[in-house]
Amino acid sequence: MKIVAKNKLWKYLFWLGPFLIAVGLTIGLVSEQWGLITLAFLITGIVISGLGIIWQSYKSSWWKRRSTQAGTNALVATLAVLAILGLINFLGTRYHLRADLTESQLFTLAPQSRELVRALPQAVKVWVFDINQNPQDRELLENYQRQSSKFQFEYIDPQARPGLAEKFGVKDYGEVYLESGDKRQLVQTVNQNERLSEIRLTSRLQQLTSSTTAKAYLLQGHGERQLSAGKGAISQAVQGLGDKNFTTSPLNLGETSKVPQDAAVVIVAGPKRGLFEGEVKALQEYLNRGGNLLLMIDPNTDPKVDSLLQEWGVRLDNRLAVDISGESVVGLGPAAPLVTEYGEHPITKDFGNGNSFYPIARPLEITSVPGVEATPLLRTKPYPNSWAESDLQSEKLEFNEGKDLKGPLTLGVALTRKQAAKSASTPQATPTPSPLRLPTTQSKASPTPPASPAPTPSPTSSSQTAIESRLVVLGNSDFATDGLFQQQLNGDVFLNSVTWLSQQDQQPLSIRPKEPKNRRITLTTTQGNLLILSSLLLLPLIGFAIAVIIWWKRR
């Protein structure tokens, strides 16, 4: 009896081990401090539990039992699974791996945004003054934050922190501000109908972190596109330039007769009347000194710039670009070519096979000119899908052999020209005397003969520096007008062209908006009725007939 009572006492004593382990874990988890007391409970409980297992095995050969071995294997497997899950959770917390399976990458930042955030020179913070945290907006901000630790964001209740709201000048809920150092800028105001835009956030981020601005002049005085909002205006394009850190101003060469020195790029958007000869020469001189020019010339117009374009190997075709493929695909008319093929150029490098369209466009003819590098940007589909129509008065557009030009057609081209420019420096070379007259001053001791050859200038007298001029010619300006500017890649073509022309290599190119693919099926009344009959009547009858056949065969 004494031996049995002693064995029961040891058995109950060993149960104290798991109890002490549970106490130690509870203390550590609740207090979040794994101090001396917590470790004492854990170590004591583990030691007692270990002794209990050894004693039980010694008394009853516990380890040799099949049930013990099976239980041990199950315990080891469970611990291994828990360890693997814990390792996966640890790696998932430290290293973020996300896969965006949407066709248009709706939940992935554009490459331009990622490059800009990763190269941030200093810390930047986004302040969202709103009570509600929209999941879509927060997801976008978290995507930015994953690119760099220098990007942070915070949601603020303006009523709870009125001092901070007053500091930023907050007037309404939903205002989003960007702050970097002592610079602050309003990004946009979000609400239920308008969510935070990646395009605006990246543009404001570029403006805030960039210390340079570029000046873009838009030629006026010849019926060009209106800069302020209105029918056929390009106000959205002008606003897009402002978002990309450009300052824009109208330019009338009839008044100034010379392109300003601070012009990074000059834009000629759809002139309806011809330029004066002096204005064309002013643009030529601007290009000769390293300027950059964007020409958007519509059909049925003659801006009188043929002499300028001839120097670059470009000729404006007077025919109309016709594309019948867009009419059946997206509902565009035949006179609005749909372009999905782009040249290998920085302007179009990220376009892939995206869509852009150009209502009422003219083709361009490109010829090789020494010193000029030309890259076609926009090309239509081959014949018979597209051609250049010569009969502009006919209501029925059809290809006429001998008069019309078969596609593919070039609707846009980018050109570069490098040339040497002399910059004077000291000392200057000795002037060359004219053979028809004596120099103004001569030495009496050693007179200079009038016909003597000119002395060779010293290498330090003048230096040769290469300057680069850039020109983009587009056979259409409608694509950049209000309403069409935001469609597909139209705005990207304009903004990327101006950015490339300004020769700001550090400036990210345009970010096209991401839109979910419309996969809705539109059915006619007949198709809808047929679908209802097939699903509610035909399919059940087929199933019933199969069941009857099977039953009949099994009889």
Coordinates of N, CA and C in Angstrom, one line a residue, residues 297-301 315-324 333-337 358-364 380 385-400 403-411 475-478:
I297 N 0.0 69.0 -87.0 CA -0.6 69.6 -88.2 C -1.8 68.7 -88.7
D298 N -2.9 69.3 -88.8 CA -4.1 68.6 -89.3 C -4.2 68.6 -90.8
P299 N -5.1 67.7 -91.4 CA -5.3 67.7 -92.8 C -6.0 69.0 -93.3
N300 N -6.0 69.3 -94.6 CA -6.7 70.4 -95.1 C -6.2 71.8 -94.6
T301 N -5.0 71.8 -94.1 CA -4.3 73.0 -93.6 C -2.9 73.1 -94.2
R315 N 7.8 65.3 -95.0 CA 6.8 66.0 -95.9 C 5.4 65.7 -95.5
L316 N 4.6 66.7 -95.4 CA 3.2 66.5 -95.1 C 2.4 66.0 -96.3
D317 N 1.8 64.8 -96.1 CA 0.9 64.3 -97.2 C -0.4 65.0 -97.1
N318 N -1.0 65.4 -98.3 CA -2.3 66.1 -98.3 C -3.5 65.1 -98.3
R319 N -3.2 63.8 -98.3 CA -4.3 62.9 -98.3 C -4.8 62.6 -96.8
L320 N -5.9 61.9 -96.7 CA -6.5 61.6 -95.4 C -6.3 60.2 -95.0
A321 N -5.8 60.0 -93.8 CA -5.5 58.6 -93.3 C -6.9 58.0 -93.0
V322 N -7.1 56.8 -93.6 CA -8.3 56.0 -93.4 C -8.0 54.7 -92.8
D323 N -8.7 54.3 -91.8 CA -8.5 53.0 -91.1 C -9.9 52.4 -90.8
I324 N -10.2 51.3 -91.5 CA -11.5 50.7 -91.3 C -11.5 49.6 -90.2
G333 N -15.0 55.8 -86.5 CA -15.2 56.0 -87.9 C -14.0 55.7 -88.7
P334 N -14.1 55.5 -90.0 CA -12.9 55.2 -90.8 C -11.9 56.3 -90.9
A335 N -12.4 57.5 -90.6 CA -11.4 58.7 -90.6 C -10.8 58.9 -89.3
A336 N -10.9 58.0 -88.4 CA -10.2 58.1 -87.1 C -9.3 56.8 -86.9
P337 N -8.1 56.9 -87.5 CA -7.2 55.7 -87.4 C -6.9 55.2 -86.0
Y358 N -6.7 58.9 -83.7 CA -6.4 60.2 -84.3 C -7.5 60.6 -85.3
P359 N -8.6 61.2 -84.8 CA -9.6 61.6 -85.7 C -9.1 62.7 -86.8
I360 N -9.4 62.4 -88.0 CA -9.0 63.3 -89.1 C -7.5 63.6 -89.1
A361 N -6.7 62.6 -89.6 CA -5.2 62.7 -89.5 C -4.7 62.6 -91.0
R362 N -3.5 63.1 -91.1 CA -2.8 63.1 -92.4 C -1.5 62.3 -92.2
P363 N -1.1 61.5 -93.3 CA 0.1 60.8 -93.2 C 1.4 61.7 -93.4
L364 N 2.5 61.1 -93.0 CA 3.8 61.8 -93.1 C 4.7 61.0 -94.0
T380 N -0.2 53.0 -88.8 CA -1.5 52.4 -88.9 C -1.3 50.9 -89.4
N385 N -6.6 47.3 -94.4 CA -7.2 47.9 -93.3 C -7.0 49.5 -93.3
S386 N -6.0 49.9 -93.9 CA -5.7 51.4 -93.9 C -5.1 51.8 -95.2
W387 N -5.4 53.1 -95.6 CA -4.8 53.7 -96.7 C -4.9 55.2 -96.6
A388 N -4.2 55.9 -97.5 CA -4.3 57.4 -97.6 C -5.3 57.7 -98.7
E389 N -6.4 58.3 -98.4 CA -7.5 58.7 -99.3 C -7.2 60.1 -99.9
S390 N -7.2 60.1 -101.3 CA -7.0 61.4 -102.0 C -8.3 62.1 -102.2
D391 N -9.4 61.4 -102.4 CA -10.7 62.1 -102.6 C -11.3 62.5 -101.3
L392 N -11.1 63.7 -100.9 CA -11.6 64.1 -99.6 C -13.1 64.6 -99.6
Q393 N -13.6 64.7 -100.8 CA -15.0 65.2 -101.0 C -16.0 64.0 -101.0
S394 N -15.5 62.8 -101.3 CA -16.5 61.7 -101.5 C -16.9 61.2 -100.1
E395 N -18.2 60.9 -100.0 CA -18.8 60.4 -98.8 C -18.4 58.9 -98.6
K396 N -18.2 58.2 -99.7 CA -17.8 56.8 -99.7 C -16.3 56.7 -99.8
L397 N -15.7 56.2 -98.7 CA -14.2 56.1 -98.7 C -13.9 54.7 -99.2
E398 N -13.2 54.6 -100.3 CA -12.7 53.4 -100.9 C -11.4 53.6 -101.6
F399 N -10.6 52.5 -101.6 CA -9.2 52.7 -102.2 C -9.3 52.7 -103.7
N400 N -8.5 53.7 -104.2 CA -8.4 53.9 -105.7 C -7.0 53.7 -106.1
K403 N -4.2 56.6 -107.2 CA -4.4 57.8 -106.5 C -4.1 57.8 -105.0
D404 N -4.6 56.7 -104.4 CA -4.4 56.5 -102.9 C -3.2 55.7 -102.6
L405 N -2.7 55.9 -101.4 CA -1.5 55.2 -100.9 C -1.9 54.1 -99.9
K406 N -1.3 52.9 -100.2 CA -1.6 51.8 -99.3 C -0.9 51.9 -98.0
G407 N -1.6 51.4 -96.9 CA -0.9 51.4 -95.6 C 0.1 50.3 -95.5
P408 N 0.9 50.3 -94.4 CA 0.8 51.1 -93.2 C 1.2 52.5 -93.5
L409 N 0.6 53.5 -92.7 CA 0.9 54.9 -92.8 C 1.6 55.4 -91.6
T410 N 2.5 56.3 -91.7 CA 3.2 56.9 -90.6 C 2.4 58.2 -90.2
L411 N 1.9 58.3 -89.0 CA 1.2 59.4 -88.5 C 2.0 60.3 -87.5
G475 N 0.6 64.1 -87.4 CA -0.3 64.5 -88.5 C -1.7 64.7 -88.0
N476 N -1.9 65.1 -86.7 CA -3.2 65.3 -86.1 C -3.0 66.1 -84.8
S477 N -4.0 66.9 -84.5 CA -4.0 67.6 -83.2 C -5.3 67.3 -82.4
D478 N -6.3 66.7 -83.1 CA -7.6 66.4 -82.4 C -7.4 65.5 -81.2

